[in-house]
mmCIF file of C-alpha atoms in Angstrom:
data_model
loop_
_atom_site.group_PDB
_atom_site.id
_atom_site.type_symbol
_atom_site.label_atom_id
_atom_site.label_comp_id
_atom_site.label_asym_id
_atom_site.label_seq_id
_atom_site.Cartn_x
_atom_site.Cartn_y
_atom_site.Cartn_z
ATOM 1 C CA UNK A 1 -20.791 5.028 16.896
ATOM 2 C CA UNK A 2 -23.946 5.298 15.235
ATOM 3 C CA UNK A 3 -27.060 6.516 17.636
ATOM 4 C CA UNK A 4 -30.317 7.736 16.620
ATOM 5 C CA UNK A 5 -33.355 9.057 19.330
ATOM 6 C CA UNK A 6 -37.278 9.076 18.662
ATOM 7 C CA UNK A 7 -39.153 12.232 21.184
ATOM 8 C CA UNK A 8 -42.133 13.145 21.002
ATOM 9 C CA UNK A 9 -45.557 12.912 22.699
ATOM 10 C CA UNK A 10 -46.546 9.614 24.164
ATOM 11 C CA UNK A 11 -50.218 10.910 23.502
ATOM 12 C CA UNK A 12 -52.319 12.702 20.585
ATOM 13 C CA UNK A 13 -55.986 12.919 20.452
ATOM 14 C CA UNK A 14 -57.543 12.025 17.114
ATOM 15 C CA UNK A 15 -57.905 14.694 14.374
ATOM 16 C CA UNK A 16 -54.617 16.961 15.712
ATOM 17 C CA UNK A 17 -51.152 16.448 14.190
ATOM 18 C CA UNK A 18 -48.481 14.351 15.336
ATOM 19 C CA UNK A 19 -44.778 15.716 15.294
ATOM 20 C CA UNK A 20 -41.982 13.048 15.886
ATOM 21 C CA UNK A 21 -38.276 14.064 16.197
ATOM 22 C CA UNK A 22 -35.350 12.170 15.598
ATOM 23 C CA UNK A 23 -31.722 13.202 16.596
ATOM 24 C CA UNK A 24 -29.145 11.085 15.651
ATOM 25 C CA UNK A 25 -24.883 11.100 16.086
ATOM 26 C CA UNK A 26 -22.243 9.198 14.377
ATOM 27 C CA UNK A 27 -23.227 10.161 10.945
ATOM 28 C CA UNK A 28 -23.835 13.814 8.733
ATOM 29 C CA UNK A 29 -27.109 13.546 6.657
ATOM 30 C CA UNK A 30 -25.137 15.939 4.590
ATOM 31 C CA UNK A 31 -22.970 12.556 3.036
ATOM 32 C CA UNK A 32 -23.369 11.195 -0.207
ATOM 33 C CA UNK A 33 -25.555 8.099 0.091
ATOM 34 C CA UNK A 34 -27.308 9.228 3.989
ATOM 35 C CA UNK A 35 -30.597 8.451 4.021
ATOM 36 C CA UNK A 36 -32.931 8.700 7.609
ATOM 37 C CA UNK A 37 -36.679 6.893 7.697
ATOM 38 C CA UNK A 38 -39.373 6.275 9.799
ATOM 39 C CA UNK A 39 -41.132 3.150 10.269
ATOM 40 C CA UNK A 40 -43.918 2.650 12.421
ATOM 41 C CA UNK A 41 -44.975 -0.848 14.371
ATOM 42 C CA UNK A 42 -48.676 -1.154 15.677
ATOM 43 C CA UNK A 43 -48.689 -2.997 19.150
ATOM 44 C CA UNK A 44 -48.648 -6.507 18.158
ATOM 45 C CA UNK A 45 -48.759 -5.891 14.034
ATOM 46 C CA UNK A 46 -45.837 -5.788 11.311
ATOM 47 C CA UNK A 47 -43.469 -2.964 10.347
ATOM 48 C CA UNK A 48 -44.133 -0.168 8.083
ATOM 49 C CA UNK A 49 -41.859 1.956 6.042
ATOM 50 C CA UNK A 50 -43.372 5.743 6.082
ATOM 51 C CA UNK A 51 -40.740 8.152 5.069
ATOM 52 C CA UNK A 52 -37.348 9.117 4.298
ATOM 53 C CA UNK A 53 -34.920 11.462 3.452
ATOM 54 C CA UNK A 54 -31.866 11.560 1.965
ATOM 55 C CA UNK A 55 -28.878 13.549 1.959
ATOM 56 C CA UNK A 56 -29.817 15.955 -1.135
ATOM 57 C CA UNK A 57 -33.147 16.442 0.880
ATOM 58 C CA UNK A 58 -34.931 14.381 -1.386
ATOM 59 C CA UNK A 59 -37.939 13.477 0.350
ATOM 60 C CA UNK A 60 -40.114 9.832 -0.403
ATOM 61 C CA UNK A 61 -43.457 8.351 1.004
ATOM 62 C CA UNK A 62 -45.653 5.867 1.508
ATOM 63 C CA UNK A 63 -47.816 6.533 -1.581
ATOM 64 C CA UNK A 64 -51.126 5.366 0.865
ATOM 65 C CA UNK A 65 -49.977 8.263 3.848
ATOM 66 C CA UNK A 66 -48.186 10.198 1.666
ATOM 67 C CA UNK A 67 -50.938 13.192 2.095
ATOM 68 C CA UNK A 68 -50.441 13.041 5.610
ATOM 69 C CA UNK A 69 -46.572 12.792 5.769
ATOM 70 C CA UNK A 70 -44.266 15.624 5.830
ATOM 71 C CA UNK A 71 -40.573 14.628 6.527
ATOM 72 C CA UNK A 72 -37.804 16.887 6.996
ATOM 73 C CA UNK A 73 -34.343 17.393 8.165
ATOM 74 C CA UNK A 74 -31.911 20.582 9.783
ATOM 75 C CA UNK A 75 -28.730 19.247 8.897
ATOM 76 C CA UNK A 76 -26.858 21.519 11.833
ATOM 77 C CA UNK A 77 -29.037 20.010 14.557
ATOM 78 C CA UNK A 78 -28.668 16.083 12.802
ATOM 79 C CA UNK A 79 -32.068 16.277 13.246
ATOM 80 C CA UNK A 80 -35.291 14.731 11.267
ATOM 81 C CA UNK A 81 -38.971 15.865 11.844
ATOM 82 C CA UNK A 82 -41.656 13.741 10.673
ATOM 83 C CA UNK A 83 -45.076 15.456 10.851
ATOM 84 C CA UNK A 84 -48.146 12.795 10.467
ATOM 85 C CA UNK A 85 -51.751 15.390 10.173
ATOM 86 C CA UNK A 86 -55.278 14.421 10.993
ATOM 87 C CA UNK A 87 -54.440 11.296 13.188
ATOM 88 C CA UNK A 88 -56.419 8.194 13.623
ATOM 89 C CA UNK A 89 -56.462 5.505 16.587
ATOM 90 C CA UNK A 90 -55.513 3.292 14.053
ATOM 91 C CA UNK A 91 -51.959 5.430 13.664
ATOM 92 C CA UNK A 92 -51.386 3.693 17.506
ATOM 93 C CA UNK A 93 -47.704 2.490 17.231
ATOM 94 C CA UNK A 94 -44.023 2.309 17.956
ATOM 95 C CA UNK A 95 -42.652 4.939 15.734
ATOM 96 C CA UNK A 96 -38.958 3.942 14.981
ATOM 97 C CA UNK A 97 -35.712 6.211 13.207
ATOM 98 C CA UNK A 98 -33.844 4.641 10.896
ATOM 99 C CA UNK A 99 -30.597 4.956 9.230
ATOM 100 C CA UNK A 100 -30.001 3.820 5.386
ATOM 101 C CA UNK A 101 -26.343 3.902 3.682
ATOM 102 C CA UNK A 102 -27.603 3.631 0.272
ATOM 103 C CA UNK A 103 -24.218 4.084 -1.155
ATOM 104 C CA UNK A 104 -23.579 0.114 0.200
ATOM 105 C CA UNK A 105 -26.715 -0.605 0.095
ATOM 106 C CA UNK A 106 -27.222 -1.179 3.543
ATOM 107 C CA UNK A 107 -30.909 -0.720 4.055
ATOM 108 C CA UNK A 108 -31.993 0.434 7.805
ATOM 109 C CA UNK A 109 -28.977 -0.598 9.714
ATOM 110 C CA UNK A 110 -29.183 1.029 12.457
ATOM 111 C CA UNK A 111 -32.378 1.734 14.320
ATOM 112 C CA UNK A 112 -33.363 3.989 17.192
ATOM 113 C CA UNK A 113 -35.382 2.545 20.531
ATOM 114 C CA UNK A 114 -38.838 3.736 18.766
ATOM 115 C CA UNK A 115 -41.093 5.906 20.545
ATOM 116 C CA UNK A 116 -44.733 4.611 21.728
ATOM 117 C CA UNK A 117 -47.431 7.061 20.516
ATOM 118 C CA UNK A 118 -51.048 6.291 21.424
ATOM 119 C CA UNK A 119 -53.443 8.202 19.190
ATOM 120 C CA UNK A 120 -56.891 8.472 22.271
ATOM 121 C CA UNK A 121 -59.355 10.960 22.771
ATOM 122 C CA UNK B 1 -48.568 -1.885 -3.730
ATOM 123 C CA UNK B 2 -48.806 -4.345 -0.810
ATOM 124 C CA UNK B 3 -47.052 -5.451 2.119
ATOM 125 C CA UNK B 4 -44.961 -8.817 1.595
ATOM 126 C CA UNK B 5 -46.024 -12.231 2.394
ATOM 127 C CA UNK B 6 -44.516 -14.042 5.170
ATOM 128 C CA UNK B 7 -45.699 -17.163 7.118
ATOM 129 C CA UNK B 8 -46.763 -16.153 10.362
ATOM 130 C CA UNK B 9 -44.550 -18.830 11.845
ATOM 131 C CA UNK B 10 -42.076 -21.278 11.646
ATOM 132 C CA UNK B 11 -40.404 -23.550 14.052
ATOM 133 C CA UNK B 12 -37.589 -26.091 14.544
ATOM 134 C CA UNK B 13 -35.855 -28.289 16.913
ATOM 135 C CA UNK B 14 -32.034 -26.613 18.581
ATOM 136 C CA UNK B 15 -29.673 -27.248 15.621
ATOM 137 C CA UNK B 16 -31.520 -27.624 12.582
ATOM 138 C CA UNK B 17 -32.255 -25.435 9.856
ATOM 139 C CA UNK B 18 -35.238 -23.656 9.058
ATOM 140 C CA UNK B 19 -36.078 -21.414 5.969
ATOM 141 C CA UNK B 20 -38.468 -17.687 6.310
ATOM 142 C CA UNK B 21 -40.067 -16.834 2.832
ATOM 143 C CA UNK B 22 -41.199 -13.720 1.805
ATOM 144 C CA UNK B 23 -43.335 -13.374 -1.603
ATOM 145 C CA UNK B 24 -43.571 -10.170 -3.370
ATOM 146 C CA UNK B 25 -44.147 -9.546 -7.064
ATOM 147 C CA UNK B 26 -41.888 -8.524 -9.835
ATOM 148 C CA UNK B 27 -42.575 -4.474 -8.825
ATOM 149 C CA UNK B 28 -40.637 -4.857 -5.771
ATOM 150 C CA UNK B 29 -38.723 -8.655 -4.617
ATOM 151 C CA UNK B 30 -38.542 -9.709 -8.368
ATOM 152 C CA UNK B 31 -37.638 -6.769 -9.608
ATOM 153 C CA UNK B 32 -34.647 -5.666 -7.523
ATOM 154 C CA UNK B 33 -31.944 -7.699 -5.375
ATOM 155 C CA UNK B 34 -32.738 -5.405 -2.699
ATOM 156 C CA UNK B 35 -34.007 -7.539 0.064
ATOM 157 C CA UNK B 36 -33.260 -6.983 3.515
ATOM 158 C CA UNK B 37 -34.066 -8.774 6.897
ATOM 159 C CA UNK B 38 -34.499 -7.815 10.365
ATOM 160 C CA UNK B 39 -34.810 -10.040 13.419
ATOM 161 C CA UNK B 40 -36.942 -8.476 16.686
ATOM 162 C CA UNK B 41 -37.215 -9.981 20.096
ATOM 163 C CA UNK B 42 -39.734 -9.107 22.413
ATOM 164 C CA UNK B 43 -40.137 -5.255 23.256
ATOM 165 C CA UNK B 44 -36.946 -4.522 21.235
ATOM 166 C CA UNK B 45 -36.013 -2.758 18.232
ATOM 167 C CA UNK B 46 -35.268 -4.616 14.930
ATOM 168 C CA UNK B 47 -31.771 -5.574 14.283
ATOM 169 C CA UNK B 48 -30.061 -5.815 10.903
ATOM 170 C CA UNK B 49 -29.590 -9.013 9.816
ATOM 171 C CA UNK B 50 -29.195 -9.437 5.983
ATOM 172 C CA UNK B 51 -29.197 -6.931 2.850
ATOM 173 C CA UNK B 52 -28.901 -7.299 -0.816
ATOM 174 C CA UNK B 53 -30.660 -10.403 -0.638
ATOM 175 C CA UNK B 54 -27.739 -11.979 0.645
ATOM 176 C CA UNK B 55 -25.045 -10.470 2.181
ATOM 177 C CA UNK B 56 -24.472 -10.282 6.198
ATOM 178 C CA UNK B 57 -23.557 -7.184 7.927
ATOM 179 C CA UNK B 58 -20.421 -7.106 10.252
ATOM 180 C CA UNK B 59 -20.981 -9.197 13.651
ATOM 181 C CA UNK B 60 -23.804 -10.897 12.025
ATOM 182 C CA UNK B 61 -23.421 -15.089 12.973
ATOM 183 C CA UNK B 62 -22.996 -17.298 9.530
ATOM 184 C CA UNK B 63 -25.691 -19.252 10.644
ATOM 185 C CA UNK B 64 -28.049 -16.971 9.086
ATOM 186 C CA UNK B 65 -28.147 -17.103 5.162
ATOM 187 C CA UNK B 66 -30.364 -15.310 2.709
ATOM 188 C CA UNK B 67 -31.584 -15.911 -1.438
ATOM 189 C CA UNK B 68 -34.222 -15.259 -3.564
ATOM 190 C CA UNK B 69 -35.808 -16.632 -6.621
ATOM 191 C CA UNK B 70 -38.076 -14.944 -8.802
ATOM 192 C CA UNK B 71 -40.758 -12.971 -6.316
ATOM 193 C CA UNK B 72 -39.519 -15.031 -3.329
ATOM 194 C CA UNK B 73 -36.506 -14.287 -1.149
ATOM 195 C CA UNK B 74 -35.494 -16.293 1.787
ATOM 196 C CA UNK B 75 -34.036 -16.267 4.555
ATOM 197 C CA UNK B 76 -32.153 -19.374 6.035
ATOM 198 C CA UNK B 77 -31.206 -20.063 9.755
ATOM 199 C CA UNK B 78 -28.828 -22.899 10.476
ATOM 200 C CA UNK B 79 -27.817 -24.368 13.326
ATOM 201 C CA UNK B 80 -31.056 -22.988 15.233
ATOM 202 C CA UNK B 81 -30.717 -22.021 18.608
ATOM 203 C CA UNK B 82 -32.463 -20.704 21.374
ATOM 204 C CA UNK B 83 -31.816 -17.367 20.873
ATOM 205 C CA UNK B 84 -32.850 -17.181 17.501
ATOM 206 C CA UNK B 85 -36.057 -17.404 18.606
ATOM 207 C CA UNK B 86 -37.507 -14.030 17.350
ATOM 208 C CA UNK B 87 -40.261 -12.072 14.861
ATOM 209 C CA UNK B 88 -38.509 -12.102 11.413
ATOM 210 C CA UNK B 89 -39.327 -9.440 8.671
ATOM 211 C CA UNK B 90 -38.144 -9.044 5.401
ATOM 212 C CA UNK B 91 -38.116 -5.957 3.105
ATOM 213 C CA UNK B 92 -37.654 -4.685 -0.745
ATOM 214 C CA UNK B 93 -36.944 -1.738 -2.129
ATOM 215 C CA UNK B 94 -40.339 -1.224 -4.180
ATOM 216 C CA UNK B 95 -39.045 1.296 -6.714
ATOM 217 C CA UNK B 96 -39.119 5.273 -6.494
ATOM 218 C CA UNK B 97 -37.442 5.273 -3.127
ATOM 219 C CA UNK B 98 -40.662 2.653 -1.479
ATOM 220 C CA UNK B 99 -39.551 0.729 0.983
ATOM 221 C CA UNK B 100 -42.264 -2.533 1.485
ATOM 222 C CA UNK B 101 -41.982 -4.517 4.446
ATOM 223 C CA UNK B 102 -43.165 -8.133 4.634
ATOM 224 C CA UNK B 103 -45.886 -8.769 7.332
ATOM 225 C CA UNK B 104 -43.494 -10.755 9.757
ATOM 226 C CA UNK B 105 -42.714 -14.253 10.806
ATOM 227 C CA UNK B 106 -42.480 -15.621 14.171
ATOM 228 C CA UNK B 107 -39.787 -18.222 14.908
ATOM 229 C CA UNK B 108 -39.996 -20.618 17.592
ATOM 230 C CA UNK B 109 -37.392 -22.641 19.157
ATOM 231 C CA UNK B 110 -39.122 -26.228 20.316
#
């Protein structure tokens, strides 16, 4: 069965850079078609797609973060790292892991329990 | 580009049927039949509830239906009941690997 699992720190003060980890099971990142994301929910706001990676380590942002972003995987771990510099209060949100089988097209179907980061001096 | 447009709410009476737009432009909902939606209650993570515009996952109840025409995609829910009663969010592939979400609907169950 398919599981994925945001950590990370519930806290970050503004300026420093925020590093999200997501461990999933049930699935290799190494198969055709694989793809991992994160999207991000402010308290109270809409979802937003940030990042992803696929299974030839491809690697594909949100064109408005996408200096910020750095997304990447260690396949032996089935692990994904997002790293989000230079934080704002504004980046305040649910940070969620998400799987993608592109080869079906089944966009984020299965997502973790998201992970509450509050971005506070 | 720009997140997609979605009411910010809809309701309906136990058993009827309401419909959940979502407007995009030809770059993203009108350009690809890659429209997905996900229903979220309260304090829990989205759930899967439609993809390629259309088509349900496994486990997924028939009462919930999804189309599109032109930059709009839809997403039908018949038979409304109680439990259905839930933020709503579409998404489109955007092109080069973007992922847009829409900006969410809430549904409410009179």
């Amino acid at each position: 069965q398919v599981t994925l699992r945001e950590s990370g720190p519930a806290l970050v003060k503004p300026t420093q850079t925020l590093t999200l980890t997501c461990t999933f099971s049930g699935f290799s990142l190494s198969t055709s078609g694989m793809c991992v994301s994160w999207v991000r929910q402010p308290p109270g706001k809409a979802l937003e797609w940030l990042a992803l990676i696929d299974s030839a380590d491809d690697k594909y942002y949100l064109p408005s973060l996408k200096t910020r972003l750095t997304i990447s995987r260690d396949t032996s771990k089935n692990q994904v790292v997002l790293r989000m510099t230079n934080v704002d209060p504004v980046d305040t949100a649910t940070y969620y892991c998400v799987r993608t089988y592109w080869d079906t097209r089944q966009e984020f179907d299965f997502w973790g329990q998201g992970s509450l980061v509050t971005i506070s001096s | 580009q720009s997140a997609l447009t979605q009411p910010a709410s809809v309701s309906g009476s136990p058993g009827q049927s309401i419909t959940v737009s979502c407007t995009g432009t030809s770059s993203d909902v009108g350009g690809y039949n890659l429209v997905s939606w996900y229903q979220q209650h309260p304090g829990k993570a989205p759930k899967f509830i439609i993809y390629e515009v259309s088509k349900r996952p496994s486990g997924v109840s028939d009462r919930f239906s999804g189309s599109k025409s032109g930059n709009t995609a839809s997403l039908t829910i018949s038979g409304l009941q109680a439990e259905d009663e839930a933020d709503y969010y579409c998404c489109s592939y955007a092109g080069n690997s973007i992922r847009l979400f829409g900006g969410g609907t809430k549904v409410t169950v009179l």
